[in-house]
Amino acid sequence: MRPASKLLTLCFLILMGTELTQIGVVLSTMAMITNWMSQTLPSLVGLNTTKLTAATGGTLDRSTGVLPTNPEESWQVYSSAQDSEGRCICTVVAPQQTMCSRDARTKQLRQLLEKVQNMSQSIEVLDRRTQRDLQYVEKMENQMRGLESKFKQVEESHKQHLARQFKAIKAKMEELRPLIPVLEEYKADAKLVLQFKEEVQNLTSVLNELQEEIGAYDYEELQNRVSNLEERLRACMQKLGPAGTSGPACGKLTGISDPITIKTSGSRFGSWMTDPLAPEGENKVWYMDSYHNNRFVREYKSMADFMNTDNFTSHRLPHPWSGTGQVVYNGSIYFNKYQSHIIIRFDLKTETILKTRSLDYAGYNNMYHYAWGGHSDIDLMVDENGLWAVYATNQNAGNIVISKLDPNTLQSLQTWNTSYPKRSAGEAFIICGTLYVTNGYSGGTKVHYAYQTNASTYEYIDIPFQNKYSHISMLDYNPKDRALYAWNNGHQILYNVTLFHVIRSDEL
């Protein structure tokens, strides 16, 4: 190459990154620049690329396809897509002329230099952007390597944790292994306990049957003793009665005996009774199973028949009853018609309705029942003074109301409003005009409230009695027997009562 020739060489390097879209954009841009330089620079300097032939005697460049007509007067442009180090290179060789020439070619050279300088600046900007992208890629590469290292640590930690758990489980199994023979012994013991349980159940069944037999025997003996005692005490009791009366004297309840189981029959709820005004020598028993949707009443000829046989006469009522508050009084059964506040008097001999009457304002259909439920809104009962109705009304805020009824017309003769909530009462009964209320119907039970109608006063008392079968759904007093009749979870029970009477000097 001649000394006067000036070689202007433009070189640029694009560092290659990986796995980012920005790098692809950079490569595309570099390809465009290379293509532009190889195709545009010759035209800028006046090289004619359309009239090149091999006959001119020049040398054809394999990269650009440009053959100058006169090497001494023309520009020579060389470019290669890639050198041995992976760089893109463009080479421009100026013609042999002085730089001070003022001809047209000198002007073209100056213009070309300006364009090359502008292009160099653009390439510098592109290089800075490429370096920045490369730094971003390197940063992401470091983060990826850090995450990979953390994942490996987590994996190793998980394996170590599983190994520790496996060791712990294995150690626990070693501790439990000696218990296997013990468990085998427990299995044998469990079979033995099951055998004991079956034997105890069989024994309990036998004892229950024996208890029923003994209970019945006790009742018969008690009846004989009471009958003998009653004959001796009748005259004395008549002397203690109120002036102008021949009945037994009234008194205050002070005690309730242990229960006597008469029979086990029927469902969980029901009622049974005798007639306190039955003729002398008549001792019929009346039996009504369930508390609703039933209208058949059983009649047993005697207490002995009721206890020992299943011989009875059935009476069909004209309407089903509601609750367990029915009573038999002077040959008629009084009951609350189902889903109503109507009281019906039904003659058991003629099987006809003698009287019906609405109990004004009385709640019904489980509005104001006893604590055990069972449509027990209206409870009819009798004592030494006659027929009573115990119920509740909205006007008395759901508290117990007591009404004295005419047994023939069912008309209310007198009414008392108490302050005791009916839904809180387990059961109730009347003795000598005093209403007694229990605190519950299951578990430990006691009489703890008394309302005296003769004085319109009340008091809280504490008279316990045994709730043998844990669910009392009927509790009524019979003034003739001086006993409480109860239906306790499918068992018909009797309690004797103790009344306290003060003998005044003017009664002697």
Short mmCIF file of C-alpha atoms in Angstrom, two decimals:
data_model
loop_
_atom_site.label_atom_id
_atom_site.label_comp_id
_atom_site.label_asym_id
_atom_site.label_seq_id
_atom_site.Cartn_x
_atom_site.Cartn_y
_atom_site.Cartn_z
CA MET A 1 0.00 0.00 0.00
CA ARG A 2 1.30 3.46 -0.91
CA PRO A 3 2.42 5.91 1.84
CA ALA A 4 0.12 8.65 0.59
CA SER A 5 -2.82 6.37 0.94
CA LYS A 6 -4.74 6.85 4.03
CA LEU A 7 -6.43 3.87 5.55
CA LEU A 8 -9.49 4.60 7.61
CA THR A 9 -10.58 1.62 9.48
CA LEU A 10 -13.73 1.44 11.56
CA CYS A 11 -14.00 -1.42 13.97
CA PHE A 12 -16.67 -2.20 16.54
CA LEU A 13 -17.33 -5.10 18.76
CA ILE A 14 -20.67 -6.32 20.04
CA LEU A 15 -20.34 -8.56 23.05
CA MET A 16 -22.78 -11.41 22.92
CA GLY A 17 -25.05 -12.24 25.88
CA THR A 18 -27.50 -15.10 26.38
CA GLU A 19 -31.14 -15.79 27.00
CA LEU A 20 -32.50 -12.21 26.71
CA THR A 21 -34.65 -10.59 24.04
CA GLN A 22 -32.56 -7.40 24.18
CA ILE A 23 -29.53 -9.30 22.82
CA GLY A 24 -31.55 -10.39 19.79
CA VAL A 25 -32.50 -6.78 19.13
CA VAL A 26 -28.80 -5.77 19.29
CA LEU A 27 -27.77 -8.49 16.81
CA SER A 28 -30.52 -7.42 14.40
CA THR A 29 -29.35 -3.80 14.65
CA MET A 30 -25.70 -4.79 13.97
CA ALA A 31 -26.71 -6.76 10.91
CA MET A 32 -28.60 -3.77 9.56
CA ILE A 33 -25.58 -1.47 10.12
CA THR A 34 -23.22 -3.91 8.39
CA ASN A 35 -25.58 -4.24 5.45
CA TRP A 36 -25.93 -0.46 5.20
CA MET A 37 -22.16 0.10 5.21
CA SER A 38 -21.52 -2.54 2.57
CA GLN A 39 -24.22 -1.22 0.26
CA THR A 40 -24.36 2.52 0.94
CA LEU A 41 -20.73 3.60 1.38
CA PRO A 42 -19.70 2.79 -2.21
CA SER A 43 -22.56 4.86 -3.62
CA LEU A 44 -21.67 7.75 -1.33
CA VAL A 45 -18.15 7.92 -2.74
CA GLY A 46 -19.21 7.52 -6.37
CA LEU A 47 -18.46 3.87 -6.87
CA ASN A 48 -20.54 2.37 -9.62
CA THR A 49 -21.65 -1.14 -8.76
CA THR A 50 -23.68 -1.71 -11.89
CA LYS A 51 -20.85 -1.68 -14.47
CA LEU A 52 -18.31 -3.98 -12.87
CA THR A 53 -16.75 -6.64 -15.01
CA ALA A 54 -13.81 -8.94 -14.68
CA ALA A 55 -12.23 -7.37 -17.76
CA THR A 56 -11.24 -4.19 -15.96
CA GLY A 57 -8.33 -6.00 -14.46
CA GLY A 58 -9.41 -5.23 -10.85
CA THR A 59 -9.84 -7.65 -8.04
CA LEU A 60 -13.42 -8.62 -6.91
CA ASP A 61 -13.92 -8.47 -3.15
CA ARG A 62 -15.83 -11.59 -1.99
CA SER A 63 -17.49 -9.74 0.83
CA THR A 64 -18.92 -6.63 -0.86
CA GLY A 65 -18.87 -7.50 -4.53
CA VAL A 66 -17.32 -4.04 -5.37
CA LEU A 67 -14.49 -3.75 -7.92
CA PRO A 68 -13.04 -0.22 -8.36
CA THR A 69 -12.29 0.84 -11.99
CA ASN A 70 -9.15 2.66 -11.01
CA PRO A 71 -7.43 1.74 -7.77
CA GLU A 72 -5.47 4.95 -7.86
CA GLU A 73 -8.51 7.22 -8.03
CA SER A 74 -11.29 5.28 -6.39
CA TRP A 75 -12.35 4.32 -2.88
CA GLN A 76 -11.93 0.78 -1.82
CA VAL A 77 -14.40 -0.63 0.72
CA TYR A 78 -13.85 -4.03 2.38
CA SER A 79 -16.14 -5.66 4.93
CA SER A 80 -16.41 -9.04 6.52
CA ALA A 81 -19.33 -10.36 8.51
CA GLN A 82 -17.07 -11.90 11.14
CA ASP A 83 -13.36 -12.21 11.85
CA SER A 84 -11.58 -14.93 13.75
CA GLU A 85 -12.60 -13.38 17.12
CA GLY A 86 -16.26 -13.02 16.26
CA ARG A 87 -16.19 -9.27 15.45
CA CYS A 88 -17.90 -7.41 12.57
CA ILE A 89 -15.31 -5.33 10.59
CA CYS A 90 -15.61 -2.64 7.89
CA THR A 91 -12.49 -1.26 6.15
CA VAL A 92 -12.43 1.85 3.90
CA VAL A 93 -9.32 2.71 1.80
CA ALA A 94 -9.08 6.28 0.47
CA PRO A 95 -7.69 6.98 -3.08
CA GLN A 96 -4.19 8.34 -3.57
CA GLN A 97 -4.78 12.06 -3.43
CA THR A 98 -3.76 14.82 -1.17
CA MET A 99 -6.03 15.78 1.70
CA CYS A 100 -5.70 19.41 0.69
CA SER A 101 -7.24 18.90 -2.72
CA ARG A 102 -10.18 21.11 -3.27
CA ASP A 103 -11.76 19.04 -6.02
CA ALA A 104 -15.08 17.29 -5.78
CA ARG A 105 -13.55 14.11 -4.42
CA THR A 106 -12.11 16.04 -1.48
CA LYS A 107 -15.56 17.32 -0.69
CA GLN A 108 -16.95 13.85 -0.93
CA LEU A 109 -14.29 12.62 1.43
CA ARG A 110 -15.16 15.26 3.97
CA GLN A 111 -18.80 14.36 3.75
CA LEU A 112 -17.91 10.73 4.14
CA LEU A 113 -15.80 11.46 7.22
CA GLU A 114 -18.71 13.36 8.79
CA LYS A 115 -21.01 10.44 8.13
CA VAL A 116 -18.49 8.02 9.58
CA GLN A 117 -18.13 10.19 12.68
CA ASN A 118 -21.90 10.29 13.12
CA MET A 119 -22.02 6.58 12.66
CA SER A 120 -19.26 6.14 15.26
CA GLN A 121 -21.25 8.14 17.77
CA SER A 122 -24.31 5.98 17.13
CA ILE A 123 -22.18 2.90 17.58
CA GLU A 124 -20.87 4.25 20.91
CA VAL A 125 -24.44 4.77 22.10
CA LEU A 126 -25.30 1.28 20.97
CA ASP A 127 -22.22 -0.03 22.74
CA ARG A 128 -23.26 1.63 26.02
CA ARG A 129 -26.73 0.15 25.75
CA THR A 130 -25.20 -3.22 25.00
CA GLN A 131 -22.91 -2.96 28.00
CA ARG A 132 -25.89 -2.08 30.20
CA ASP A 133 -27.89 -5.00 28.89
CA LEU A 134 -24.87 -7.21 29.45
CA GLN A 135 -24.67 -6.04 33.07
CA TYR A 136 -28.40 -6.79 33.49
CA VAL A 137 -27.86 -10.28 32.08
CA GLU A 138 -24.90 -10.84 34.39
CA LYS A 139 -26.99 -9.65 37.36
CA MET A 140 -29.83 -11.97 36.43
CA GLU A 141 -27.32 -14.77 35.99
CA ASN A 142 -26.01 -14.16 39.52
CA GLN A 143 -29.55 -14.12 40.91
CA MET A 144 -30.38 -17.34 39.09
CA ARG A 145 -27.26 -18.98 40.43
CA GLY A 146 -28.16 -17.74 43.94
CA LEU A 147 -31.65 -19.21 43.63
CA GLU A 148 -30.23 -22.47 42.38
CA SER A 149 -27.93 -22.56 45.40
CA LYS A 150 -30.84 -21.86 47.75
CA PHE A 151 -32.94 -24.60 46.15
CA LYS A 152 -30.10 -27.02 46.67
CA GLN A 153 -29.83 -25.94 50.31
CA VAL A 154 -33.60 -26.42 50.83
CA GLU A 155 -33.43 -29.82 49.18
CA GLU A 156 -30.53 -30.89 51.37
CA SER A 157 -32.25 -29.49 54.48
CA HIS A 158 -35.45 -31.36 53.60
CA LYS A 159 -33.53 -34.58 53.20
CA GLN A 160 -31.86 -34.01 56.58
CA HIS A 161 -35.24 -33.25 58.19
CA LEU A 162 -36.77 -36.41 56.74
CA ALA A 163 -33.81 -38.37 58.00
CA ARG A 164 -34.29 -36.94 61.51
CA GLN A 165 -38.00 -37.74 61.40
CA PHE A 166 -37.28 -41.25 60.24
CA LYS A 167 -34.83 -41.70 63.11
CA ALA A 168 -37.41 -40.36 65.61
CA ILE A 169 -40.12 -42.68 64.30
CA LYS A 170 -37.75 -45.61 64.38
CA ALA A 171 -36.78 -44.79 67.96
CA LYS A 172 -40.48 -44.52 68.92
CA MET A 173 -41.16 -47.89 67.35
CA GLU A 174 -38.35 -49.37 69.38
CA GLU A 175 -39.98 -47.94 72.52
CA LEU A 176 -43.40 -49.31 71.59
CA ARG A 177 -42.22 -52.74 70.55
CA PRO A 178 -42.15 -54.11 74.15
CA LEU A 179 -45.80 -53.05 74.52
CA ILE A 180 -47.04 -55.57 71.98
CA PRO A 181 -47.14 -58.46 74.50
CA VAL A 182 -48.89 -56.13 76.94
CA LEU A 183 -51.53 -55.31 74.33
CA GLU A 184 -52.11 -58.99 73.77
CA GLU A 185 -52.75 -59.35 77.51
CA TYR A 186 -55.13 -56.40 77.36
CA LYS A 187 -57.05 -58.11 74.58
CA ALA A 188 -57.47 -61.16 76.73
CA ASP A 189 -58.52 -59.00 79.66
CA ALA A 190 -61.02 -57.17 77.43
CA LYS A 191 -62.66 -60.46 76.52
CA LEU A 192 -62.87 -61.32 80.20
CA VAL A 193 -64.36 -57.91 81.00
CA LEU A 194 -66.93 -58.40 78.23
CA GLN A 195 -67.93 -61.71 79.78
CA PHE A 196 -68.25 -60.00 83.17
CA LYS A 197 -70.38 -57.29 81.57
CA GLU A 198 -72.75 -59.85 80.07
CA GLU A 199 -73.03 -61.63 83.39
CA VAL A 200 -73.75 -58.34 85.18
CA GLN A 201 -76.44 -57.48 82.62
CA ASN A 202 -78.06 -60.86 83.12
CA LEU A 203 -77.86 -60.43 86.87
CA THR A 204 -79.32 -56.93 86.61
CA SER A 205 -82.24 -58.26 84.58
CA VAL A 206 -82.90 -60.96 87.18
CA LEU A 207 -82.67 -58.41 90.00
CA ASN A 208 -85.09 -56.08 88.20
CA GLU A 209 -87.62 -58.89 87.85
CA LEU A 210 -87.12 -59.78 91.49
CA GLN A 211 -87.49 -56.13 92.44
CA GLU A 212 -90.78 -55.88 90.57
CA GLU A 213 -92.09 -58.97 92.37
CA ILE A 214 -90.92 -57.69 95.75
CA GLY A 215 -92.37 -54.26 95.01
CA ALA A 216 -95.77 -55.71 94.22
CA TYR A 217 -95.66 -57.82 97.34
CA ASP A 218 -94.71 -54.75 99.40
CA TYR A 219 -97.63 -52.85 97.96
CA GLU A 220 -100.12 -55.59 98.77
CA GLU A 221 -98.77 -55.84 102.31
CA LEU A 222 -98.84 -52.05 102.58
CA GLN A 223 -102.45 -51.98 101.40
CA ASN A 224 -103.46 -54.48 104.05
CA ARG A 225 -101.61 -52.55 106.74
CA VAL A 226 -103.06 -49.26 105.58
CA SER A 227 -106.57 -50.72 105.49
CA ASN A 228 -106.23 -51.98 109.03
CA LEU A 229 -104.74 -48.73 110.19
CA GLU A 230 -107.34 -46.69 108.34
CA GLU A 231 -110.19 -48.37 110.20
CA ARG A 232 -108.62 -47.45 113.52
CA LEU A 233 -107.73 -43.90 112.50
CA ARG A 234 -110.92 -43.03 110.65
CA ALA A 235 -112.82 -41.99 113.72
CA CYS A 236 -109.93 -39.92 115.00
CA MET A 237 -109.39 -38.25 111.61
CA GLN A 238 -113.07 -37.39 111.40
CA LYS A 239 -112.83 -35.66 114.72
CA LEU A 240 -109.92 -33.62 113.41
CA GLY A 241 -111.81 -32.54 110.26
CA PRO A 242 -113.27 -29.06 109.75
CA ALA A 243 -116.58 -28.30 111.38
CA GLY A 244 -119.52 -29.78 109.49
CA THR A 245 -117.41 -32.28 107.52
CA SER A 246 -116.86 -35.99 107.90
CA GLY A 247 -113.74 -36.34 105.75
CA PRO A 248 -110.14 -36.67 106.92
CA ALA A 249 -108.46 -33.59 108.27
CA CYS A 250 -106.28 -31.51 105.98
CA GLY A 251 -102.72 -30.62 106.74
CA LYS A 252 -99.47 -29.33 105.36
CA LEU A 253 -97.20 -31.60 103.33
CA THR A 254 -94.07 -32.42 105.32
CA GLY A 255 -92.71 -35.59 103.72
CA ILE A 256 -92.88 -38.03 100.79
CA SER A 257 -92.03 -41.71 101.13
CA ASP A 258 -89.75 -43.81 98.95
CA PRO A 259 -91.40 -44.89 95.67
CA ILE A 260 -93.26 -48.16 95.31
CA THR A 261 -93.20 -49.58 91.79
CA ILE A 262 -96.62 -51.01 91.01
CA LYS A 263 -96.08 -51.94 87.37
CA THR A 264 -93.82 -51.42 84.37
CA SER A 265 -95.81 -50.88 81.20
CA GLY A 266 -96.59 -48.47 78.39
CA SER A 267 -94.50 -45.75 76.79
CA ARG A 268 -92.34 -43.13 78.44
CA PHE A 269 -95.30 -40.81 79.04
CA GLY A 270 -98.79 -41.46 80.40
CA SER A 271 -101.14 -41.29 83.37
CA TRP A 272 -102.95 -43.68 85.70
CA MET A 273 -105.34 -43.11 88.60
CA THR A 274 -108.18 -44.30 90.81
CA ASP A 275 -111.46 -42.54 91.59
CA PRO A 276 -111.31 -40.84 95.03
CA LEU A 277 -115.14 -40.78 95.09
CA ALA A 278 -115.61 -44.39 94.01
CA PRO A 279 -118.24 -46.35 95.98
CA GLU A 280 -117.11 -48.31 99.00
CA GLY A 281 -115.45 -51.57 97.97
CA GLU A 282 -114.72 -50.43 94.41
CA ASN A 283 -111.06 -49.99 93.53
CA LYS A 284 -110.88 -49.67 89.75
CA VAL A 285 -107.69 -48.47 88.06
CA TRP A 286 -107.73 -46.23 84.98
CA TYR A 287 -104.80 -46.27 82.57
CA MET A 288 -104.02 -43.84 79.69
CA ASP A 289 -100.85 -44.39 77.66
CA SER A 290 -99.05 -41.52 75.85
CA TYR A 291 -99.80 -37.80 75.93
CA HIS A 292 -101.50 -37.15 72.56
CA ASN A 293 -103.13 -38.76 69.54
CA ASN A 294 -104.78 -41.44 71.67
CA ARG A 295 -108.37 -41.83 72.82
CA PHE A 296 -108.47 -45.33 74.41
CA VAL A 297 -108.73 -45.61 78.20
CA ARG A 298 -108.14 -48.93 79.94
CA GLU A 299 -110.25 -49.94 82.93
CA TYR A 300 -108.89 -52.56 85.36
CA LYS A 301 -111.27 -54.04 87.92
CA SER A 302 -108.85 -53.75 90.81
CA MET A 303 -105.35 -52.85 91.77
CA ALA A 304 -104.49 -56.54 91.95
CA ASP A 305 -105.69 -57.04 88.34
CA PHE A 306 -103.66 -54.06 87.22
CA MET A 307 -100.50 -55.36 88.90
CA ASN A 308 -100.74 -59.04 88.06
CA THR A 309 -102.78 -59.42 84.86
CA ASP A 310 -103.47 -57.72 81.60
CA ASN A 311 -107.24 -58.04 81.75
CA PHE A 312 -108.95 -54.73 81.08
CA THR A 313 -111.92 -53.07 79.44
CA SER A 314 -111.27 -50.40 76.83
CA HIS A 315 -113.20 -47.13 76.57
CA ARG A 316 -113.00 -45.01 73.43
CA LEU A 317 -113.16 -41.29 74.05
CA PRO A 318 -114.91 -39.04 71.49
CA HIS A 319 -111.73 -36.95 71.09
CA PRO A 320 -108.01 -37.59 71.68
CA TRP A 321 -106.62 -36.10 74.86
CA SER A 322 -103.72 -33.71 75.30
CA GLY A 323 -101.03 -34.05 77.97
CA THR A 324 -101.13 -36.31 81.05
CA GLY A 325 -103.34 -34.20 83.31
CA GLN A 326 -106.49 -36.34 83.19
CA VAL A 327 -108.44 -37.31 86.32
CA VAL A 328 -111.28 -39.70 87.13
CA TYR A 329 -113.71 -38.15 89.61
CA ASN A 330 -117.11 -39.48 90.69
CA GLY A 331 -117.47 -41.87 87.76
CA SER A 332 -116.43 -39.40 85.03
CA ILE A 333 -113.13 -38.77 83.33
CA TYR A 334 -112.09 -35.14 82.86
CA PHE A 335 -109.58 -34.40 80.09
CA ASN A 336 -108.23 -31.64 77.88
CA LYS A 337 -109.27 -32.02 74.23
CA TYR A 338 -106.21 -32.25 71.97
CA GLN A 339 -104.97 -28.94 70.51
CA SER A 340 -107.54 -26.82 72.33
CA HIS A 341 -108.33 -25.26 75.73
CA ILE A 342 -111.61 -27.22 75.94
CA ILE A 343 -112.31 -29.35 79.02
CA ILE A 344 -114.52 -32.42 78.51
CA ARG A 345 -116.40 -34.42 81.15
CA PHE A 346 -117.02 -37.95 79.85
CA ASP A 347 -119.19 -40.46 81.74
CA LEU A 348 -117.43 -43.83 81.82
CA LYS A 349 -120.59 -45.87 82.43
CA THR A 350 -122.75 -44.42 79.66
CA GLU A 351 -119.75 -43.44 77.47
CA THR A 352 -121.30 -40.10 76.67
CA ILE A 353 -120.11 -36.51 76.97
CA LEU A 354 -121.81 -34.84 79.92
CA LYS A 355 -120.23 -31.39 79.58
CA THR A 356 -117.67 -29.37 77.60
CA ARG A 357 -116.36 -25.90 78.40
CA SER A 358 -113.50 -23.68 77.26
CA LEU A 359 -110.95 -22.69 79.83
CA ASP A 360 -110.72 -19.01 78.99
CA TYR A 361 -107.30 -17.61 78.05
CA ALA A 362 -105.54 -20.89 78.89
CA GLY A 363 -102.50 -21.63 76.75
CA TYR A 364 -102.55 -24.89 74.84
CA ASN A 365 -100.74 -26.91 72.15
CA ASN A 366 -97.38 -26.69 73.99
CA MET A 367 -97.62 -22.98 74.66
CA TYR A 368 -97.26 -23.24 78.46
CA HIS A 369 -96.29 -26.83 79.16
CA TYR A 370 -94.39 -28.28 82.10
CA ALA A 371 -90.62 -28.47 81.75
CA TRP A 372 -90.79 -31.97 80.20
CA GLY A 373 -93.12 -30.79 77.37
CA GLY A 374 -95.72 -33.27 76.11
CA HIS A 375 -98.63 -30.83 75.53
CA SER A 376 -98.98 -30.59 79.32
CA ASP A 377 -100.48 -27.09 79.18
CA ILE A 378 -103.63 -27.89 81.19
CA ASP A 379 -103.36 -30.13 84.26
CA LEU A 380 -106.59 -31.30 85.94
CA MET A 381 -106.39 -32.55 89.52
CA VAL A 382 -108.52 -33.29 92.60
CA ASP A 383 -108.04 -33.03 96.35
CA GLU A 384 -110.16 -32.99 99.48
CA ASN A 385 -111.93 -29.85 98.21
CA GLY A 386 -112.85 -31.00 94.69
CA LEU A 387 -111.78 -30.42 91.08
CA TRP A 388 -109.03 -28.02 89.99
CA ALA A 389 -107.34 -26.84 86.79
CA VAL A 390 -103.72 -25.67 86.69
CA TYR A 391 -102.57 -23.83 83.55
CA ALA A 392 -100.99 -20.55 82.36
CA THR A 393 -102.14 -17.51 80.41
CA ASN A 394 -100.66 -14.65 78.44
CA GLN A 395 -102.39 -12.25 80.84
CA ASN A 396 -100.36 -13.75 83.69
CA ALA A 397 -97.12 -13.69 81.65
CA GLY A 398 -96.95 -17.49 81.38
CA ASN A 399 -97.05 -17.98 85.16
CA ILE A 400 -99.19 -20.65 86.79
CA VAL A 401 -102.91 -19.97 87.19
CA ILE A 402 -105.10 -22.04 89.54
CA SER A 403 -108.86 -22.34 88.97
CA LYS A 404 -111.39 -24.12 91.19
CA LEU A 405 -113.93 -25.82 88.88
CA ASP A 406 -117.50 -26.94 89.39
CA PRO A 407 -117.28 -30.70 88.59
CA ASN A 408 -120.76 -30.70 87.02
CA THR A 409 -120.75 -27.53 84.91
CA LEU A 410 -116.95 -27.07 84.58
CA GLN A 411 -117.48 -23.42 85.36
CA SER A 412 -114.58 -21.64 87.04
CA LEU A 413 -115.60 -20.79 90.61
CA GLN A 414 -112.46 -18.90 91.65
CA THR A 415 -109.05 -18.18 90.15
CA TRP A 416 -105.61 -17.41 91.61
CA ASN A 417 -102.65 -15.99 89.68
CA THR A 418 -99.25 -17.10 90.94
CA SER A 419 -95.82 -15.75 90.09
CA TYR A 420 -94.26 -19.15 89.27
CA PRO A 421 -93.39 -19.75 85.55
CA LYS A 422 -95.19 -22.86 84.38
CA ARG A 423 -92.44 -23.88 81.96
CA SER A 424 -90.01 -23.99 84.89
CA ALA A 425 -92.17 -26.45 86.82
CA GLY A 426 -91.41 -30.15 86.59
CA GLU A 427 -94.87 -31.27 87.77
CA ALA A 428 -97.54 -30.10 90.24
CA PHE A 429 -100.29 -31.47 92.49
CA ILE A 430 -102.83 -30.10 95.01
CA ILE A 431 -103.31 -31.28 98.60
CA CYS A 432 -105.91 -29.58 100.81
CA GLY A 433 -106.14 -26.53 98.54
CA THR A 434 -102.36 -25.97 98.40
CA LEU A 435 -100.56 -26.26 95.09
CA TYR A 436 -97.16 -27.96 95.35
CA VAL A 437 -94.63 -27.57 92.49
CA THR A 438 -91.51 -29.64 91.83
CA ASN A 439 -88.28 -28.11 90.57
CA GLY A 440 -87.77 -30.66 87.77
CA TYR A 441 -88.75 -33.99 86.28
CA SER A 442 -85.40 -35.79 85.91
CA GLY A 443 -82.48 -36.52 88.20
CA GLY A 444 -82.63 -35.20 91.75
CA THR A 445 -86.11 -33.82 92.34
CA LYS A 446 -87.80 -32.00 95.18
CA VAL A 447 -90.94 -30.05 96.02
CA HIS A 448 -89.78 -26.47 96.48
CA TYR A 449 -92.81 -24.18 95.95
CA ALA A 450 -96.22 -24.10 97.65
CA TYR A 451 -99.16 -21.75 97.01
CA GLN A 452 -101.95 -21.68 99.61
CA THR A 453 -105.25 -20.79 97.90
CA ASN A 454 -107.04 -20.28 101.25
CA ALA A 455 -104.66 -17.42 102.08
CA SER A 456 -103.44 -16.44 98.58
CA THR A 457 -99.85 -16.71 99.78
CA TYR A 458 -96.85 -18.76 98.75
CA GLU A 459 -93.60 -20.04 100.21
CA TYR A 460 -90.48 -21.89 99.10
CA ILE A 461 -90.01 -25.28 100.74
CA ASP A 462 -87.57 -28.18 100.43
CA ILE A 463 -89.18 -31.65 100.41
CA PRO A 464 -87.07 -34.16 98.46
CA PHE A 465 -88.45 -37.31 96.91
CA GLN A 466 -86.80 -40.10 95.00
CA ASN A 467 -87.01 -39.92 91.20
CA LYS A 468 -86.30 -43.58 90.70
CA TYR A 469 -86.52 -43.83 86.90
CA SER A 470 -85.37 -40.30 86.03
CA HIS A 471 -88.35 -38.99 84.05
CA ILE A 472 -91.63 -38.01 85.73
CA SER A 473 -94.38 -37.03 83.30
CA MET A 474 -97.39 -37.27 85.67
CA LEU A 475 -97.77 -36.60 89.41
CA ASP A 476 -101.26 -36.40 91.00
CA TYR A 477 -102.64 -36.63 94.51
CA ASN A 478 -105.49 -38.97 95.52
CA PRO A 479 -107.20 -37.73 98.71
CA LYS A 480 -108.78 -41.11 99.39
CA ASP A 481 -105.50 -43.03 99.40
CA ARG A 482 -103.46 -40.14 100.77
CA ALA A 483 -100.92 -41.06 98.07
CA LEU A 484 -99.24 -39.57 95.02
CA TYR A 485 -99.72 -41.40 91.71
CA ALA A 486 -96.79 -40.99 89.30
CA TRP A 487 -95.83 -42.13 85.81
CA ASN A 488 -92.03 -42.39 85.75
CA ASN A 489 -90.45 -43.36 82.43
CA GLY A 490 -92.83 -46.25 81.70
CA HIS A 491 -93.25 -47.21 85.37
CA GLN A 492 -96.38 -46.72 87.44
CA ILE A 493 -95.31 -45.51 90.89
CA LEU A 494 -96.96 -44.74 94.27
CA TYR A 495 -95.67 -42.37 96.99
CA ASN A 496 -97.16 -42.05 100.44
CA VAL A 497 -97.36 -38.54 101.88
CA THR A 498 -97.07 -37.19 105.40
CA LEU A 499 -99.32 -34.30 106.36
CA PHE A 500 -98.90 -32.16 109.43
CA HIS A 501 -102.06 -31.04 111.21
CA VAL A 502 -102.22 -28.67 114.16
CA ILE A 503 -104.88 -29.71 116.69
CA ARG A 504 -106.47 -26.67 118.23
CA SER A 505 -108.12 -26.79 121.61
CA ASP A 506 -111.56 -26.00 120.20
CA GLU A 507 -111.37 -29.13 117.99
CA LEU A 508 -111.11 -31.52 120.95
#
